[in-house]
XYZ file of C-alpha atoms in Angstrom:
563
model
C 9.568 20.065 18.604
C 13.004 21.436 17.753
C 13.088 20.022 14.243
C 9.714 21.551 13.506
C 11.197 25.008 14.168
C 14.084 24.326 11.769
C 11.645 23.085 9.131
C 9.607 26.268 9.438
C 12.796 28.289 9.013
C 13.685 26.677 5.652
C 10.059 26.481 4.514
C 7.695 23.740 5.619
C 5.099 24.023 2.831
C 7.088 25.396 -0.077
C 7.989 24.212 -3.568
C 10.186 21.443 -2.200
C 7.359 19.854 -0.200
C 4.941 20.085 -3.123
C 7.366 18.461 -5.554
C 8.610 15.965 -2.961
C 5.134 14.741 -1.994
C 3.900 14.672 -5.596
C 6.770 12.499 -6.823
C 6.469 10.158 -3.846
C 2.746 9.735 -4.553
C 3.267 8.669 -8.167
C 4.254 5.028 -7.399
C 1.434 4.845 -4.840
C -0.943 5.232 -7.802
C 0.243 1.845 -9.064
C 0.322 0.054 -5.707
C -3.399 -0.746 -5.879
C -2.831 -2.252 -9.320
C -0.622 -4.932 -7.783
C -2.669 -5.480 -4.626
C -5.884 -6.018 -6.605
C -4.330 -7.387 -9.786
C -5.590 -10.896 -9.081
C -9.197 -9.776 -9.555
C -8.402 -9.677 -13.275
C -5.399 -11.894 -13.981
C -6.977 -14.672 -11.883
C -10.637 -14.186 -12.781
C -12.348 -17.540 -13.267
C -14.026 -17.780 -16.707
C -17.030 -20.060 -17.291
C -15.651 -23.497 -18.084
C -16.573 -27.129 -18.597
C -14.851 -30.362 -19.481
C -13.421 -30.781 -22.946
C -14.916 -33.333 -25.334
C -13.456 -36.842 -25.429
C -10.442 -36.775 -27.695
C -11.258 -40.128 -29.289
C -14.722 -38.981 -30.444
C -15.506 -37.271 -33.722
C -18.518 -34.996 -33.281
C -17.777 -32.473 -36.005
C -21.240 -32.855 -37.543
C -22.903 -31.499 -34.398
C -23.144 -27.932 -33.202
C -21.166 -26.857 -30.097
C -24.434 -26.714 -28.100
C -25.285 -30.290 -29.061
C -21.784 -31.523 -28.249
C -21.983 -29.870 -24.833
C -25.377 -31.479 -24.247
C -24.125 -34.973 -25.081
C -20.884 -34.860 -23.094
C -21.397 -32.614 -20.043
C -24.219 -32.996 -17.471
C -26.227 -29.991 -16.360
C -25.837 -28.478 -12.901
C -29.586 -28.233 -12.194
C -29.041 -25.927 -9.190
C -27.284 -23.240 -11.262
C -28.768 -24.123 -14.698
C -25.343 -24.377 -16.303
C -23.012 -27.172 -17.406
C -21.076 -28.953 -14.699
C -17.618 -27.465 -14.379
C -15.712 -30.505 -13.194
C -17.594 -33.564 -14.489
C -18.493 -35.087 -17.832
C -20.212 -38.223 -19.074
C -17.916 -41.175 -19.528
C -19.731 -41.764 -22.849
C -21.936 -39.446 -24.951
C -25.632 -39.579 -23.959
C -27.180 -39.893 -27.418
C -30.696 -40.335 -26.039
C -30.735 -36.631 -25.140
C -31.043 -35.733 -28.806
C -34.539 -35.816 -30.316
C -35.254 -37.109 -33.812
C -34.589 -33.732 -35.413
C -31.307 -33.338 -33.547
C -32.576 -30.889 -30.934
C -33.055 -31.174 -27.217
C -35.889 -30.076 -24.985
C -35.650 -29.689 -21.212
C -39.322 -30.589 -21.010
C -38.674 -33.932 -22.705
C -35.924 -34.639 -20.188
C -38.097 -33.830 -17.206
C -41.165 -35.712 -18.422
C -39.380 -38.814 -19.565
C -38.743 -41.074 -16.610
C -36.652 -43.431 -18.728
C -34.327 -40.661 -19.828
C -34.075 -39.395 -16.269
C -33.171 -42.833 -14.960
C -30.613 -43.227 -17.723
C -29.028 -39.908 -16.810
C -28.924 -40.784 -13.129
C -27.277 -44.107 -13.946
C -24.873 -42.554 -16.452
C -21.233 -42.934 -15.511
C -19.445 -39.662 -14.812
C -15.762 -38.870 -14.800
C -13.437 -35.962 -14.246
C -12.118 -33.684 -16.969
C -9.422 -36.055 -18.225
C -8.953 -34.123 -21.478
C -8.795 -30.664 -19.906
C -11.272 -27.800 -19.959
C -12.837 -25.402 -22.389
C -13.156 -21.770 -21.288
C -15.541 -19.002 -22.316
C -13.210 -15.996 -22.388
C -15.754 -13.162 -22.336
C -14.146 -10.865 -19.748
C -10.444 -11.615 -20.305
C -8.708 -13.090 -23.331
C -6.501 -15.129 -21.011
C -5.945 -15.505 -17.260
C -3.659 -17.588 -15.086
C -6.721 -19.788 -14.469
C -7.099 -20.709 -18.129
C -3.321 -20.732 -18.681
C -2.579 -23.384 -16.047
C -6.057 -24.930 -15.508
C -6.429 -23.772 -11.889
C -9.976 -25.091 -11.596
C -11.810 -27.962 -9.898
C -9.287 -29.835 -7.737
C -6.785 -27.000 -8.192
C -9.213 -24.127 -7.593
C -7.786 -23.394 -4.144
C -4.510 -22.379 -5.834
C -6.157 -19.141 -6.916
C -6.529 -18.077 -3.277
C -3.114 -19.535 -2.527
C -1.559 -17.263 -5.159
C -2.950 -14.162 -3.435
C -1.885 -15.501 -0.048
C 1.686 -15.973 -1.307
C 1.720 -12.413 -2.659
C 0.511 -11.059 0.678
C 3.115 -13.252 2.367
C 5.718 -11.336 0.398
C 4.183 -8.068 1.565
C 4.393 -9.366 5.136
C 8.045 -10.396 4.842
C 8.830 -7.083 3.174
C 7.253 -5.182 6.054
C 9.549 -6.964 8.503
C 12.718 -6.658 6.410
C 12.318 -3.167 4.965
C 10.903 -1.710 8.180
C 14.043 -2.565 10.136
C 16.553 -1.914 7.357
C 15.248 1.569 6.598
C 15.729 2.623 10.222
C 19.335 1.450 9.899
C 20.270 2.459 6.334
C 17.842 5.283 5.641
C 14.540 5.779 3.843
C 15.945 6.912 0.481
C 18.235 3.923 -0.090
C 15.502 1.394 0.664
C 13.045 3.329 -1.490
C 15.384 2.981 -4.474
C 15.727 -0.772 -3.947
C 11.950 -1.158 -3.548
C 11.207 0.635 -6.826
C 13.716 -1.513 -8.699
C 12.379 -4.754 -7.202
C 8.806 -3.754 -8.072
C 9.774 -3.182 -11.702
C 11.899 -6.311 -12.125
C 9.622 -8.604 -10.086
C 6.507 -7.529 -11.973
C 8.210 -7.923 -15.349
C 9.415 -11.429 -14.505
C 5.948 -12.394 -13.237
C 4.475 -11.324 -16.596
C 6.757 -13.758 -18.430
C 6.398 -16.677 -15.994
C 6.319 -20.125 -17.545
C 4.541 -21.870 -14.651
C 2.295 -21.060 -11.727
C 5.074 -21.694 -9.207
C 7.401 -19.238 -10.982
C 4.564 -16.728 -11.149
C 4.030 -17.028 -7.393
C 7.758 -16.640 -6.724
C 7.975 -13.310 -8.525
C 4.674 -12.145 -7.075
C 6.179 -12.849 -3.647
C 9.181 -10.658 -4.530
C 6.858 -7.947 -5.832
C 4.910 -8.077 -2.580
C 8.111 -7.610 -0.581
C 9.047 -4.594 -2.681
C 5.576 -3.082 -2.340
C 5.943 -3.061 1.454
C 9.267 -1.271 1.240
C 7.824 1.209 -1.225
C 4.816 2.053 0.923
C 6.666 2.280 4.227
C 9.541 4.438 3.012
C 7.373 6.698 0.858
C 5.087 7.386 3.793
C 8.000 8.088 6.154
C 9.702 10.466 3.720
C 6.412 12.320 3.269
C 5.622 12.625 6.979
C 9.153 13.582 8.050
C 9.416 16.534 5.628
C 6.058 18.207 6.354
C 4.790 20.163 9.397
C 2.191 18.956 11.866
C -0.565 21.265 10.657
C -0.770 19.724 7.161
C -0.234 16.067 8.033
C -3.945 15.263 7.901
C -4.446 16.820 4.475
C -1.282 15.315 2.999
C -2.018 11.900 4.515
C -5.478 11.965 2.994
C -4.093 13.049 -0.369
C -1.714 10.108 -0.284
C -4.666 7.836 0.406
C -6.478 9.273 -2.601
C -3.557 8.247 -4.771
C -4.253 4.634 -3.798
C -7.941 5.208 -4.526
C -7.168 6.581 -7.981
C -4.950 3.544 -8.509
C -7.997 1.301 -8.157
C -9.780 3.250 -10.889
C -6.673 3.202 -13.082
C -6.494 -0.585 -12.687
C -10.089 -0.983 -13.890
C -9.405 1.168 -16.975
C -6.107 -0.531 -17.827
C -7.616 -4.003 -17.327
C -10.592 -3.091 -19.522
C -8.323 -2.316 -22.482
C -5.686 -4.995 -21.799
C -7.470 -8.338 -21.520
C -4.388 -10.590 -21.576
C -3.013 -11.310 -18.111
C 0.648 -11.184 -19.184
C 0.383 -7.785 -20.852
C -1.715 -6.472 -17.973
C 0.878 -7.535 -15.404
C 3.607 -5.931 -17.489
C 1.600 -2.713 -17.937
C 1.266 -2.134 -14.171
C 4.962 -2.942 -13.577
C 6.775 -0.852 -16.203
C 5.997 2.532 -14.516
C 8.222 1.548 -11.589
C 11.272 1.753 -13.854
C 10.475 5.455 -14.212
C 9.961 5.998 -10.471
C 13.260 4.220 -9.824
C 15.088 6.693 -12.056
C 13.717 9.863 -10.479
C 13.952 8.493 -6.914
C 17.669 9.358 -7.000
C 16.593 13.002 -6.642
C 14.952 12.528 -3.220
C 16.636 13.937 -0.102
C 17.142 11.671 2.879
C 15.026 12.523 5.925
C 16.849 15.156 7.981
C 15.207 13.789 11.118
C 16.690 10.371 10.443
C 20.121 11.825 9.606
C 20.309 13.785 12.867
C 19.221 10.852 14.992
C 21.785 8.604 13.277
C 24.786 10.900 13.840
C 24.887 12.294 10.309
C 24.274 15.908 11.194
C 26.534 17.296 8.435
C 24.375 15.731 5.744
C 21.236 16.893 7.582
C 22.509 20.497 7.424
C 23.189 20.129 3.689
C 19.706 18.740 3.103
C 18.065 21.555 5.074
C 20.022 24.140 3.081
C 18.942 22.449 -0.160
C 15.314 22.630 0.958
C 15.761 26.315 1.840
C 17.230 27.027 -1.605
C 14.393 25.252 -3.434
C 11.818 27.072 -1.291
C 13.440 30.447 -1.995
C 14.808 30.890 1.537
C 18.515 30.731 0.879
C 19.388 33.327 3.556
C 17.460 31.483 6.277
C 19.097 28.246 5.181
C 22.583 29.728 5.321
C 22.056 30.596 8.972
C 21.651 26.901 9.832
C 24.942 25.326 10.893
C 26.082 22.173 12.590
C 26.289 23.783 16.022
C 22.753 25.171 15.786
C 21.355 21.836 14.610
C 23.095 19.802 17.308
C 22.128 22.288 20.011
C 18.458 22.326 19.002
C 18.332 18.529 18.705
C 20.441 17.808 21.792
C 17.679 16.078 23.704
C 16.571 13.967 20.747
C 20.151 12.948 19.943
C 20.911 11.936 23.514
C 17.732 9.900 23.732
C 18.427 8.166 20.430
C 21.774 6.690 21.466
C 21.981 2.965 20.888
C 20.199 0.742 18.423
C 16.480 0.123 18.329
C 14.568 -2.929 17.193
C 11.084 -4.390 17.179
C 11.560 -5.253 20.874
C 11.404 -1.531 21.685
C 7.819 -1.506 20.437
C 6.918 -3.533 23.543
C 9.557 -2.371 26.011
C 7.635 0.448 27.714
C 3.970 0.335 28.814
C 3.050 3.211 26.497
C 4.633 1.655 23.401
C 3.244 -1.741 24.334
C -0.306 -0.393 24.557
C 0.066 1.455 21.237
C 1.555 -1.567 19.452
C -1.055 -4.059 20.661
C -3.996 -1.798 19.824
C -2.618 -0.810 16.425
C -1.910 -4.463 15.609
C -5.581 -5.299 16.134
C -6.701 -2.279 14.092
C -4.426 -2.998 11.118
C -5.110 -6.744 11.110
C -8.893 -6.443 11.089
C -8.970 -3.538 8.617
C -6.840 -5.394 6.080
C -8.562 -8.715 6.783
C -12.058 -7.404 6.067
C -10.901 -5.059 3.263
C -9.326 -7.789 1.153
C -12.061 -10.236 2.073
C -14.506 -7.920 0.298
C -12.223 -6.676 -2.488
C -10.649 -9.893 -3.734
C -13.769 -11.771 -4.857
C -15.579 -9.370 -7.175
C -17.118 -12.134 -9.275
C -19.442 -13.164 -6.428
C -21.541 -10.011 -6.882
C -22.765 -11.075 -10.302
C -21.842 -7.683 -11.794
C -19.317 -6.889 -14.515
C -15.946 -7.019 -12.763
C -14.735 -3.811 -14.430
C -17.802 -1.918 -13.246
C -17.666 -3.260 -9.701
C -13.946 -2.414 -9.507
C -14.750 1.181 -10.470
C -17.555 1.328 -7.892
C -15.346 -0.167 -5.173
C -12.632 2.348 -6.021
C -14.930 5.362 -6.326
C -16.552 4.820 -2.920
C -13.192 5.579 -1.312
C -13.444 9.215 -2.458
C -16.425 10.286 -0.287
C -15.345 7.908 2.471
C -11.945 9.560 2.795
C -13.436 13.053 2.623
C -15.705 12.206 5.533
C -12.946 10.621 7.618
C -10.579 13.536 6.892
C -13.104 16.039 8.212
C -13.819 13.755 11.141
C -10.121 13.385 12.021
C -9.634 17.144 11.938
C -12.722 17.947 14.046
C -13.350 14.979 16.342
C -9.848 13.507 16.407
C -8.089 10.384 15.195
C -9.317 7.957 17.833
C -13.110 8.412 17.483
C -12.770 8.435 13.705
C -10.832 5.168 13.752
C -13.303 3.478 16.082
C -16.353 4.628 14.134
C -14.988 3.523 10.751
C -14.214 0.012 12.023
C -17.475 -0.553 13.876
C -19.638 0.769 11.028
C -17.869 -1.457 8.498
C -18.392 -4.527 10.669
C -22.082 -3.787 11.197
C -22.620 -3.286 7.448
C -20.954 -6.601 6.609
C -23.023 -8.463 9.216
C -26.277 -6.962 7.903
C -25.311 -8.173 4.432
C -25.444 -11.780 5.670
C -29.186 -11.430 6.293
C -29.948 -10.225 2.755
C -31.089 -13.022 0.400
C -28.534 -13.980 -2.242
C -31.004 -13.200 -5.046
C -31.042 -9.484 -4.122
C -27.671 -8.773 -5.687
C -28.218 -5.006 -5.867
C -28.828 -4.698 -2.130
C -25.929 -6.999 -1.316
C -23.591 -5.071 -3.600
C -24.681 -1.736 -2.095
C -24.026 -2.924 1.448
C -20.675 -4.369 0.418
C -19.693 -1.054 -1.184
C -20.636 0.833 2.002
C -18.641 -1.605 4.104
C -15.667 -1.295 1.798
C -15.878 2.494 1.990
C -15.757 2.383 5.792
C -12.735 0.077 5.648
C -11.016 2.437 3.191
C -11.663 5.259 5.660
C -10.183 3.103 8.410
C -7.059 2.486 6.320
C -6.729 6.206 5.645
C -6.999 6.946 9.336
C -4.664 4.253 10.654
C -1.857 5.159 8.221
C -1.790 8.721 9.536
C -2.579 7.729 13.121
C 0.228 5.166 13.339
C 2.797 7.573 11.893
C 1.850 10.102 14.564
C 1.943 7.635 17.441
C 5.375 6.085 16.799
C 8.495 8.200 17.506
C 10.965 8.894 14.684
C 13.686 6.571 16.003
C 11.389 3.524 15.861
C 8.785 4.756 13.395
C 9.904 2.439 10.626
C 10.018 -0.517 13.013
C 6.550 0.399 14.226
C 5.120 0.947 10.743
C 6.798 -2.247 9.625
C 5.210 -4.179 12.469
C 1.655 -2.897 11.978
C 2.029 -3.315 8.223
C 3.067 -6.894 8.893
C -0.098 -7.424 10.940
C -2.117 -5.980 8.069
C -0.503 -8.456 5.683
C -1.257 -11.316 8.047
C -4.894 -10.244 7.796
C -4.631 -10.010 4.017
C -3.054 -13.488 3.885
C -5.779 -15.058 5.998
C -8.657 -13.345 4.159
C -8.503 -15.484 0.949
C -8.340 -18.666 3.001
C -11.502 -17.696 4.893
C -13.331 -17.489 1.556
C -12.804 -21.240 1.165
C -14.986 -21.801 4.267
C -17.930 -20.533 2.236
C -18.037 -23.804 0.292
C -19.118 -25.570 3.494
C -21.002 -22.781 5.332
C -21.980 -19.945 2.943
C -22.578 -17.306 5.647
C -19.449 -18.017 7.716
C -16.921 -15.838 5.796
C -19.190 -12.788 6.019
C -19.717 -13.350 9.738
C -15.970 -13.520 10.369
C -15.289 -10.475 8.167
C -17.913 -8.508 10.129
C -16.992 -9.458 13.688
C -13.254 -8.745 13.329
C -13.504 -4.962 12.665
C -16.132 -4.494 15.384
C -13.831 -6.048 17.999
C -10.835 -3.997 16.860
C -12.960 -0.837 16.881
C -13.549 -1.414 20.583
C -9.830 -2.029 21.161
C -8.935 1.246 19.395
C -10.609 3.177 22.228
C -7.458 2.576 24.296
C -5.175 4.428 21.855
C -3.996 7.965 22.779
C -5.312 10.908 20.775
C -2.813 12.783 18.531
C -4.918 15.619 17.071
C -2.747 18.750 17.029
C 0.173 17.010 18.738
C 3.773 17.480 17.512
C 5.452 14.507 15.871
C 7.441 12.592 18.545
C 11.134 11.962 17.835
C 12.060 9.728 20.786
C 10.359 7.099 22.921
C 10.316 9.644 25.740
C 8.430 12.058 23.473
C 5.894 9.358 22.699
C 5.477 8.617 26.384
C 4.934 12.288 27.255
C 2.572 12.701 24.311
C 0.408 9.872 25.557
C 0.554 11.113 29.124
C -0.348 14.731 28.426
C -3.002 14.142 25.776
C -4.941 11.417 27.565
C -4.399 12.246 31.240
C -4.413 16.011 31.022
C -6.785 16.498 33.912
C -4.917 14.025 36.078
C -1.570 15.667 35.256
C -2.900 19.088 36.173
C -4.280 17.935 39.514
C -1.038 16.173 40.440
C 0.975 19.264 39.441
C -1.188 21.584 41.555
C -1.027 19.248 44.552
C 2.765 19.026 44.265
C 3.020 22.820 43.969
C 0.942 23.346 47.109
C 3.054 20.830 49.022
C 6.219 22.685 48.036
C 4.730 26.014 49.192
C 3.756 24.479 52.539
C 7.253 23.088 52.947
């Protein structure tokens, strides 16, 4: 690729690239904090109905009051969460003011009285046992019982914002540049998160979470593009994996921050304030020279390349680059990039259509199963801070393995294997009895690790498959499909109330099917980054039909000799 030669001339792995990639990775550390924030700010504390307001039971202990006013859920051996007695059941107290379960079970009269006792909803609100968090949006706005589905709805709305952001920012950054949209995304993340922390109602909270989700999409897409478009082919795998590790570390940072900040408002503010800092230093970033050349801004591209050369200590090599040299070396790319490009171009040619359809399935199922496992930590019966650390830590070995696999076996087999293994692990987990929480948690962690490896692979893989002129449209589209999966995942959890094993079955089948679909993607190991749709077409043709191409070429050559 012509641009690759120019990048080598000014320094492709020098001080500029190190500083550039490092600063772009800083906000990625906090992206996981917003994606998984609901595990803490929306954790459901143990709760039960409040005591009747017109009753005075101050002479009794809290345990006795609970016994008289709230029935026991015999299945789970805990107070009912959404029902209470219409009147206190005084017969449950013995003569000395205590209560024995044995008395209740042996006394048929008491049992009949309890069965006939009138029950009612929690008309006077709920009481919460705030052991893990001092306050959550659940306890703040009573999102329990009839309103319990709003918890999942809140995450769905946030992911809806991420989806809309993928569509909007993906197209706008191809038109206005990566740097400009990155600045806007950082500012929106900071302001949206701050406003969400001071929300006065659940609807206002959801509104600003939606805005934050939009900004997060723009931040991820433009950061990734600026990273990929300023580094050479030979280090893309390592840098892409390093970027993925930033997200992994973000999960661990979230667990630590949440452990020390137990109030949901302060926690939301704590993970939002750092984006004010990233907004300030984002003014330093250089616009992608690839994008500048392909959008008829070659003068600025020359200036940026000379700046890179100066930072990398190659001022003389940079001074030799001029407008004529740049335009001459990028003549083919510039001629092919004439006109405007949109999402339609992702489906216009057979090659792009095949890539887009396959990647859509891969991103949807990866995100769908990933957030299906990650967004309901309380179901494992383990401390949510510990399980968050475990879920985050498993990404480290998973990404090491997939990085080695991508470099040795290629992107395609690595992608397929990660998806299929994750699906199989999730399906096996359905067969494990619910009482064996350790085994279930272990299998879930393995499945989550495979999905993290799949995410790491598809981010790099997609960036290599889409040409520069439509890369943001392509990344925006597949990111949108991922957010559709993330939006649907919380809703699938609600099916578990009717059929307990159904969510796990759906979460397991989806990645297996997409792993099979991924077989039809072209391999990109060692291939140069395509700049135009024609480059992408030739890349696919040469890498996947090499034998066929050679045979056709030889046959054509022999025919010409005969002629």
